[in-house]
Tab-separated table of C-alpha atoms in Angstrom:
chain	number	residue	atom	x	y	z
A	1	UNK	CA	-27.044	-53.297	105.261
A	2	UNK	CA	-26.793	-55.337	102.025
A	3	UNK	CA	-25.107	-53.923	98.980
A	4	UNK	CA	-28.449	-53.746	97.165
A	5	UNK	CA	-29.750	-51.363	99.875
A	6	UNK	CA	-26.605	-49.399	100.604
A	7	UNK	CA	-26.992	-45.761	99.636
A	8	UNK	CA	-25.271	-44.629	96.519
A	9	UNK	CA	-24.111	-41.007	96.920
A	10	UNK	CA	-23.872	-38.385	94.236
A	11	UNK	CA	-20.141	-37.693	94.491
A	12	UNK	CA	-18.653	-39.031	97.748
A	13	UNK	CA	-15.012	-38.641	98.773
A	14	UNK	CA	-12.745	-41.235	97.167
A	15	UNK	CA	-10.229	-41.831	99.983
A	16	UNK	CA	-8.643	-44.832	101.582
A	17	UNK	CA	-5.452	-46.214	103.093
A	18	UNK	CA	-3.154	-43.848	101.235
A	19	UNK	CA	-4.896	-40.784	102.602
A	20	UNK	CA	-5.101	-42.301	106.098
A	21	UNK	CA	-1.319	-42.938	106.057
A	22	UNK	CA	-0.559	-39.451	104.760
A	23	UNK	CA	-2.639	-37.857	107.569
A	24	UNK	CA	-0.878	-40.067	110.101
A	25	UNK	CA	2.547	-38.974	108.810
A	26	UNK	CA	1.551	-35.302	109.198
A	27	UNK	CA	0.195	-36.003	112.682
A	28	UNK	CA	3.322	-37.828	113.742
A	29	UNK	CA	5.562	-35.075	112.365
A	30	UNK	CA	4.082	-32.696	115.013
A	31	UNK	CA	2.684	-30.292	112.394
A	32	UNK	CA	-0.989	-30.659	113.322
A	33	UNK	CA	-2.255	-27.078	113.174
A	34	UNK	CA	-1.543	-24.604	110.333
A	35	UNK	CA	0.937	-24.626	108.880
A	36	UNK	CA	3.632	-27.039	108.019
A	37	UNK	CA	5.673	-28.691	105.247
A	38	UNK	CA	2.640	-30.535	103.796
A	39	UNK	CA	0.875	-27.121	103.287
A	40	UNK	CA	3.953	-25.812	101.473
A	41	UNK	CA	4.201	-28.862	99.222
A	42	UNK	CA	0.493	-28.857	98.522
A	43	UNK	CA	0.664	-25.194	97.383
A	44	UNK	CA	3.607	-25.980	95.131
A	45	UNK	CA	1.829	-28.799	93.475
A	46	UNK	CA	-1.440	-26.872	93.096
A	47	UNK	CA	0.362	-24.017	91.385
A	48	UNK	CA	1.953	-26.500	88.935
A	49	UNK	CA	-1.386	-28.153	88.282
A	50	UNK	CA	-3.029	-24.780	87.545
A	51	UNK	CA	-0.144	-23.558	85.361
A	52	UNK	CA	0.317	-20.736	87.836
A	53	UNK	CA	3.296	-19.362	89.735
A	54	UNK	CA	1.693	-19.300	93.173
A	55	UNK	CA	-1.018	-21.014	95.216
A	56	UNK	CA	-2.433	-20.185	98.657
A	57	UNK	CA	-4.221	-23.097	100.404
A	58	UNK	CA	-7.170	-22.084	102.572
A	59	UNK	CA	-10.077	-23.469	104.465
A	60	UNK	CA	-12.627	-23.474	101.673
A	61	UNK	CA	-13.365	-22.302	98.127
A	62	UNK	CA	-15.599	-19.638	99.641
A	63	UNK	CA	-12.734	-18.394	101.791
A	64	UNK	CA	-10.534	-18.192	98.659
A	65	UNK	CA	-13.198	-16.041	96.933
A	66	UNK	CA	-13.554	-13.797	99.979
A	67	UNK	CA	-9.787	-13.250	100.075
A	68	UNK	CA	-9.922	-12.158	96.470
A	69	UNK	CA	-12.743	-9.769	97.338
A	70	UNK	CA	-10.535	-8.297	100.114
A	71	UNK	CA	-7.616	-7.970	97.744
A	72	UNK	CA	-9.681	-6.031	95.214
A	73	UNK	CA	-11.415	-3.974	97.841
A	74	UNK	CA	-14.825	-4.993	96.555
A	75	UNK	CA	-17.616	-2.919	98.206
A	76	UNK	CA	-20.842	-1.113	97.283
A	77	UNK	CA	-19.014	0.783	94.539
A	78	UNK	CA	-18.355	-2.442	92.611
A	79	UNK	CA	-20.446	-4.404	90.153
A	80	UNK	CA	-19.912	-8.131	90.184
A	81	UNK	CA	-21.019	-10.140	87.167
A	82	UNK	CA	-21.439	-13.894	87.398
A	83	UNK	CA	-23.354	-16.680	85.651
A	84	UNK	CA	-26.782	-17.296	87.173
A	85	UNK	CA	-26.328	-21.104	86.951
A	86	UNK	CA	-23.882	-21.608	89.796
A	87	UNK	CA	-23.613	-22.327	93.552
A	88	UNK	CA	-24.382	-19.335	95.829
A	89	UNK	CA	-20.768	-19.277	97.146
A	90	UNK	CA	-19.658	-17.788	93.809
A	91	UNK	CA	-21.193	-14.479	94.726
A	92	UNK	CA	-21.794	-14.794	98.482
A	93	UNK	CA	-18.650	-12.896	99.585
A	94	UNK	CA	-19.402	-10.077	97.091
A	95	UNK	CA	-23.017	-9.880	98.409
A	96	UNK	CA	-21.795	-9.561	102.015
A	97	UNK	CA	-19.494	-6.723	100.922
A	98	UNK	CA	-22.428	-4.743	99.409
A	99	UNK	CA	-21.503	-5.138	95.738
A	100	UNK	CA	-24.125	-4.875	93.048
A	101	UNK	CA	-24.714	-8.250	91.472
A	102	UNK	CA	-25.655	-8.881	87.898
A	103	UNK	CA	-26.465	-12.386	86.644
A	104	UNK	CA	-25.932	-13.730	83.119
A	105	UNK	CA	-27.654	-16.616	81.428
A	106	UNK	CA	-26.059	-19.862	80.220
A	107	UNK	CA	-24.942	-21.092	76.867
A	108	UNK	CA	-25.480	-24.659	75.583
A	109	UNK	CA	-22.672	-25.926	77.861
A	110	UNK	CA	-24.332	-24.469	80.971
A	111	UNK	CA	-21.539	-21.939	81.320
A	112	UNK	CA	-21.875	-18.175	81.045
A	113	UNK	CA	-23.135	-16.898	77.649
A	114	UNK	CA	-20.346	-14.730	76.378
A	115	UNK	CA	-22.525	-12.743	74.007
A	116	UNK	CA	-24.781	-11.755	76.891
A	117	UNK	CA	-21.745	-10.985	78.978
A	118	UNK	CA	-20.769	-8.448	76.337
A	119	UNK	CA	-24.225	-6.866	76.614
A	120	UNK	CA	-23.840	-6.475	80.294
A	121	UNK	CA	-20.395	-4.877	79.995
A	122	UNK	CA	-21.665	-2.465	77.357
A	123	UNK	CA	-24.492	-1.389	79.631
A	124	UNK	CA	-22.161	-0.301	82.478
A	125	UNK	CA	-20.750	3.095	82.566
A	126	UNK	CA	-17.054	3.662	81.693
A	127	UNK	CA	-14.494	3.458	84.547
A	128	UNK	CA	-16.975	1.582	86.732
A	129	UNK	CA	-15.391	-0.966	89.043
A	130	UNK	CA	-16.316	-4.300	87.517
A	131	UNK	CA	-15.484	-7.867	88.493
A	132	UNK	CA	-16.376	-10.791	86.220
A	133	UNK	CA	-16.431	-14.211	87.857
A	134	UNK	CA	-16.329	-17.029	85.317
A	135	UNK	CA	-17.520	-20.394	86.613
A	136	UNK	CA	-16.424	-23.781	85.388
A	137	UNK	CA	-19.737	-25.542	85.696
A	138	UNK	CA	-19.751	-29.222	86.693
A	139	UNK	CA	-16.191	-29.526	85.590
A	140	UNK	CA	-16.573	-27.838	82.180
A	141	UNK	CA	-14.257	-24.871	81.841
A	142	UNK	CA	-15.938	-21.669	80.618
A	143	UNK	CA	-14.528	-19.838	77.554
A	144	UNK	CA	-11.419	-18.343	79.170
A	145	UNK	CA	-10.122	-16.704	76.017
A	146	UNK	CA	-13.380	-14.971	75.083
A	147	UNK	CA	-14.100	-13.778	78.566
A	148	UNK	CA	-10.571	-12.458	79.144
A	149	UNK	CA	-10.773	-10.550	75.873
A	150	UNK	CA	-14.011	-8.863	76.838
A	151	UNK	CA	-12.656	-7.986	80.275
A	152	UNK	CA	-9.638	-6.347	78.714
A	153	UNK	CA	-11.791	-4.429	76.335
A	154	UNK	CA	-14.107	-3.065	78.992
A	155	UNK	CA	-11.597	-2.693	81.836
A	156	UNK	CA	-13.078	-5.399	84.035
A	157	UNK	CA	-11.240	-7.677	86.440
A	158	UNK	CA	-11.573	-11.410	85.624
A	159	UNK	CA	-11.235	-14.265	88.059
A	160	UNK	CA	-12.258	-17.882	87.575
A	161	UNK	CA	-14.308	-19.976	89.988
A	162	UNK	CA	-12.819	-23.369	89.147
A	163	UNK	CA	-14.190	-24.981	92.301
A	164	UNK	CA	-15.809	-27.844	90.350
A	165	UNK	CA	-13.063	-28.158	87.748
A	166	UNK	CA	-9.819	-29.270	89.375
A	167	UNK	CA	-7.813	-31.187	86.767
A	168	UNK	CA	-9.927	-29.979	83.817
A	169	UNK	CA	-8.642	-28.004	80.858
A	170	UNK	CA	-9.942	-25.724	78.077
A	171	UNK	CA	-8.052	-25.187	74.864
A	172	UNK	CA	-4.961	-26.649	76.573
A	173	UNK	CA	-5.231	-24.315	79.549
A	174	UNK	CA	-5.693	-25.783	83.111
A	175	UNK	CA	-8.787	-24.890	85.080
A	176	UNK	CA	-8.100	-21.759	87.134
A	177	UNK	CA	-5.317	-20.492	84.849
A	178	UNK	CA	-7.198	-17.521	83.411
A	179	UNK	CA	-7.648	-14.019	84.784
A	180	UNK	CA	-6.128	-12.416	87.820
A	181	UNK	CA	-6.614	-15.557	89.889
A	182	UNK	CA	-8.473	-18.827	90.028
A	183	UNK	CA	-10.225	-20.531	92.911
A	184	UNK	CA	-10.273	-24.281	93.764
A	185	UNK	CA	-12.452	-26.232	96.163
A	186	UNK	CA	-11.564	-29.429	97.886
A	187	UNK	CA	-14.907	-30.039	99.581
A	188	UNK	CA	-15.869	-33.649	100.278
A	189	UNK	CA	-17.863	-33.959	97.032
A	190	UNK	CA	-15.328	-32.535	94.687
A	191	UNK	CA	-12.955	-34.406	92.276
A	192	UNK	CA	-10.273	-34.449	94.954
A	193	UNK	CA	-10.820	-33.559	98.591
A	194	UNK	CA	-9.031	-32.446	101.727
A	195	UNK	CA	-12.309	-32.948	103.662
A	196	UNK	CA	-12.842	-29.252	103.505
A	197	UNK	CA	-10.487	-26.771	101.843
A	198	UNK	CA	-9.784	-24.492	98.919
A	199	UNK	CA	-7.061	-22.522	97.248
A	200	UNK	CA	-6.206	-19.345	95.285
A	201	UNK	CA	-3.977	-19.868	92.275
A	202	UNK	CA	-2.385	-16.834	90.594
A	203	UNK	CA	0.645	-15.387	88.809
A	204	UNK	CA	0.605	-12.323	90.992
A	205	UNK	CA	3.221	-12.726	93.778
A	206	UNK	CA	1.965	-9.716	95.728
A	207	UNK	CA	-1.588	-11.000	95.666
A	208	UNK	CA	-0.501	-14.445	96.890
A	209	UNK	CA	1.597	-12.971	99.690
A	210	UNK	CA	-1.213	-10.629	100.842
A	211	UNK	CA	-3.843	-13.409	100.697
A	212	UNK	CA	-1.623	-15.739	102.692
A	213	UNK	CA	-1.064	-13.027	105.278
A	214	UNK	CA	-4.765	-12.119	105.500
A	215	UNK	CA	-5.638	-15.812	105.851
A	216	UNK	CA	-3.466	-15.859	108.951
A	217	UNK	CA	-5.119	-12.942	110.784
A	218	UNK	CA	-2.840	-10.421	109.018
A	219	UNK	CA	-0.158	-10.867	111.599
A	220	UNK	CA	2.966	-8.692	111.029
A	221	UNK	CA	6.442	-10.259	111.156
A	222	UNK	CA	7.105	-9.461	114.773
A	223	UNK	CA	7.901	-11.549	117.839
A	224	UNK	CA	4.711	-10.231	119.378
A	225	UNK	CA	1.276	-10.110	117.733
A	226	UNK	CA	1.254	-6.983	115.665
A	227	UNK	CA	-1.616	-6.031	113.314
A	228	UNK	CA	-1.978	-3.233	110.862
A	229	UNK	CA	-5.214	-4.623	109.498
A	230	UNK	CA	-7.820	-7.146	110.591
A	231	UNK	CA	-7.485	-10.469	108.767
A	232	UNK	CA	-9.171	-13.838	108.755
A	233	UNK	CA	-8.715	-17.327	110.098
A	234	UNK	CA	-8.790	-19.038	106.702
A	235	UNK	CA	-5.547	-21.105	106.498
A	236	UNK	CA	-5.663	-24.817	105.578
A	237	UNK	CA	-4.368	-27.208	108.239
A	238	UNK	CA	-1.223	-29.280	107.649
A	239	UNK	CA	-3.114	-32.611	108.182
A	240	UNK	CA	-5.702	-31.678	105.531
A	241	UNK	CA	-2.899	-30.660	103.170
A	242	UNK	CA	-1.407	-34.110	103.615
A	243	UNK	CA	-4.686	-35.679	102.554
A	244	UNK	CA	-4.681	-33.350	99.537
A	245	UNK	CA	-1.196	-34.445	98.505
A	246	UNK	CA	-2.290	-38.073	98.480
A	247	UNK	CA	-5.360	-37.100	96.400
A	248	UNK	CA	-3.171	-35.304	93.821
A	249	UNK	CA	-1.135	-38.514	93.462
A	250	UNK	CA	-4.391	-40.213	92.444
A	251	UNK	CA	-5.827	-37.446	90.296
A	252	UNK	CA	-5.028	-39.010	86.885
A	253	UNK	CA	-6.795	-42.254	87.852
A	254	UNK	CA	-9.695	-40.284	89.282
A	255	UNK	CA	-10.153	-38.285	86.103
A	256	UNK	CA	-9.994	-41.476	84.061
A	257	UNK	CA	-12.745	-43.107	86.151
A	258	UNK	CA	-14.965	-39.985	86.016
A	259	UNK	CA	-14.661	-40.041	82.197
A	260	UNK	CA	-15.574	-43.698	82.273
A	261	UNK	CA	-18.654	-42.845	84.265
A	262	UNK	CA	-19.747	-40.329	81.700
A	263	UNK	CA	-19.091	-42.718	78.873
A	264	UNK	CA	-21.319	-45.358	80.686
A	265	UNK	CA	-24.133	-42.878	80.870
A	266	UNK	CA	-23.702	-41.854	77.257
A	267	UNK	CA	-24.162	-45.517	76.288
A	268	UNK	CA	-27.007	-46.384	78.682
A	269	UNK	CA	-29.064	-43.276	79.189
A	270	UNK	CA	-31.770	-43.049	76.585
A	271	UNK	CA	-31.970	-39.280	76.539
A	272	UNK	CA	-29.879	-36.159	76.429
A	273	UNK	CA	-26.777	-35.445	78.483
A	274	UNK	CA	-25.330	-32.033	79.049
A	275	UNK	CA	-22.362	-32.177	76.664
A	276	UNK	CA	-18.974	-31.695	78.304
A	277	UNK	CA	-16.492	-29.184	76.954
A	278	UNK	CA	-13.226	-30.700	75.616
A	279	UNK	CA	-10.941	-31.281	78.573
A	280	UNK	CA	-13.718	-31.528	81.191
A	281	UNK	CA	-13.009	-33.357	84.420
A	282	UNK	CA	-16.501	-34.935	84.382
A	283	UNK	CA	-17.181	-34.058	88.038
A	284	UNK	CA	-20.867	-34.607	87.608
A	285	UNK	CA	-22.718	-36.078	84.604
A	286	UNK	CA	-25.970	-34.159	83.959
A	287	UNK	CA	-29.056	-35.620	82.242
A	288	UNK	CA	-31.430	-33.220	80.534
A	289	UNK	CA	-35.006	-34.644	80.552
A	290	UNK	CA	-37.859	-33.658	78.294
A	291	UNK	CA	-39.820	-31.780	80.995
A	292	UNK	CA	-39.928	-30.846	84.690
A	293	UNK	CA	-42.372	-33.696	85.228
A	294	UNK	CA	-39.918	-36.228	83.807
A	295	UNK	CA	-37.130	-34.746	85.935
A	296	UNK	CA	-39.147	-35.164	89.050
A	297	UNK	CA	-40.213	-38.682	88.067
A	298	UNK	CA	-36.584	-39.728	87.663
A	299	UNK	CA	-35.626	-38.136	90.953
A	300	UNK	CA	-38.408	-40.092	92.711
A	301	UNK	CA	-37.103	-43.342	91.132
A	302	UNK	CA	-33.640	-42.655	92.421
A	303	UNK	CA	-34.940	-41.835	95.913
A	304	UNK	CA	-36.936	-45.048	96.066
A	305	UNK	CA	-33.780	-46.960	95.158
A	306	UNK	CA	-31.701	-45.170	97.912
A	307	UNK	CA	-29.617	-43.443	95.302
A	308	UNK	CA	-28.675	-39.772	95.593
A	309	UNK	CA	-29.343	-37.527	92.589
A	310	UNK	CA	-30.368	-33.814	92.495
A	311	UNK	CA	-31.540	-31.101	90.193
A	312	UNK	CA	-28.946	-28.873	88.654
A	313	UNK	CA	-28.214	-25.554	90.479
A	314	UNK	CA	-31.270	-23.386	90.880
A	315	UNK	CA	-30.383	-20.150	88.956
A	316	UNK	CA	-29.322	-17.414	91.277
A	317	UNK	CA	-31.785	-14.919	89.773
A	318	UNK	CA	-34.596	-17.251	90.992
A	319	UNK	CA	-33.298	-17.300	94.553
A	320	UNK	CA	-35.449	-15.107	96.850
A	321	UNK	CA	-32.383	-13.482	98.383
A	322	UNK	CA	-31.368	-12.122	94.911
A	323	UNK	CA	-34.890	-11.216	93.679
A	324	UNK	CA	-33.904	-7.533	93.150
A	325	UNK	CA	-30.775	-8.303	91.193
A	326	UNK	CA	-30.509	-7.657	87.466
A	327	UNK	CA	-30.342	-10.657	85.120
A	328	UNK	CA	-29.549	-10.830	81.406
A	329	UNK	CA	-31.515	-13.615	79.816
A	330	UNK	CA	-32.201	-16.503	82.151
A	331	UNK	CA	-34.362	-18.775	79.976
A	332	UNK	CA	-31.628	-21.301	79.259
A	333	UNK	CA	-30.516	-21.625	82.900
A	334	UNK	CA	-34.168	-21.967	83.974
A	335	UNK	CA	-34.770	-24.713	81.461
A	336	UNK	CA	-31.686	-26.643	82.698
A	337	UNK	CA	-32.924	-26.274	86.260
A	338	UNK	CA	-36.375	-27.485	85.398
A	339	UNK	CA	-35.193	-30.424	83.291
A	340	UNK	CA	-31.685	-31.281	84.555
A	341	UNK	CA	-30.665	-34.049	86.892
A	342	UNK	CA	-27.109	-34.498	88.347
A	343	UNK	CA	-26.510	-38.211	88.108
A	344	UNK	CA	-24.439	-40.316	90.551
A	345	UNK	CA	-20.883	-39.768	89.376
A	346	UNK	CA	-18.602	-40.953	92.205
A	347	UNK	CA	-15.109	-42.227	91.486
A	348	UNK	CA	-15.878	-45.340	93.519
A	349	UNK	CA	-18.867	-46.512	91.540
A	350	UNK	CA	-18.817	-50.281	90.888
A	351	UNK	CA	-20.572	-52.581	88.488
A	352	UNK	CA	-23.261	-53.411	91.050
A	353	UNK	CA	-23.921	-49.697	91.568
A	354	UNK	CA	-24.319	-49.169	87.842
A	355	UNK	CA	-26.782	-52.009	87.758
A	356	UNK	CA	-28.979	-50.326	90.282
A	357	UNK	CA	-28.611	-46.973	88.450
A	358	UNK	CA	-29.500	-48.672	85.157
A	359	UNK	CA	-32.767	-49.913	86.720
A	360	UNK	CA	-33.729	-46.302	87.435
A	361	UNK	CA	-32.822	-44.788	84.106
A	362	UNK	CA	-33.845	-47.561	81.707
């Protein structure tokens, strides 16, 4: 297939010889299955990246969220508040546990509207069990300070879904550094990848120890297999952690290239882009078209050119499975869905790729 016909993906893994060599070293060490020294080192470096004391490396970002649900004891007596403009995994574990879900509209950055969040918290009865999940949309950190302040005021637990924001910052604070804990994802399309994987980052030692234990089937420290609770098979493998360590080495260069991608679109796209928050990691650059018709027109042009692009997240309150859930606002998120396009933003984009993209967006 010629380069002019080769598919350009939205955000493919940026891996190569360094990651292959790291995986081989882990393989040759004999530490193939969980766990091993690479997992330990990966956790240490993730904690440092997040400005946290502890990190627990697991099989996915969704697994990390589920472990937090288990730690808090989330069930049908809890209300879980989340932005409506996010991927379903943000609230999936809470839904499975029977929690009541409440969705909140976006602000101009696409992140949760803090003023509406305050309305939600005011509407709930005192002493109710409340969890607020802040999401760092497309690598733009939500307003950690304002959300944390509201959660303290109303007695809510605050965790950050920073799955899309590894390496980003907000007001000098690293993504995932706010609240009880933060969650990272290392899926294949993220800023850095371990093929599949995720992590919890926290300052709570007990939480980290319990999450790590639950991720390993909650086995007690005995010679035999002793269990006082039923856990999960959520641990990250040592080989995948080795890949992650190599990716962390390249993170500064990756962030620089993603910023360069955004700057190229800012110069060449004759329309509006979703403005990044200061310190964003520029995971995906988002174009905001004048109408749904124009959005679909652009998507068709990309498809004809064998270039992957997609609409922004469909708001959760519009998803059939959540039709009965309460939503505060929704108009901003709906407009972004109807008019927004996630543009090709891979770290490996080259000049020839940009020429093909330019032909679609000119």
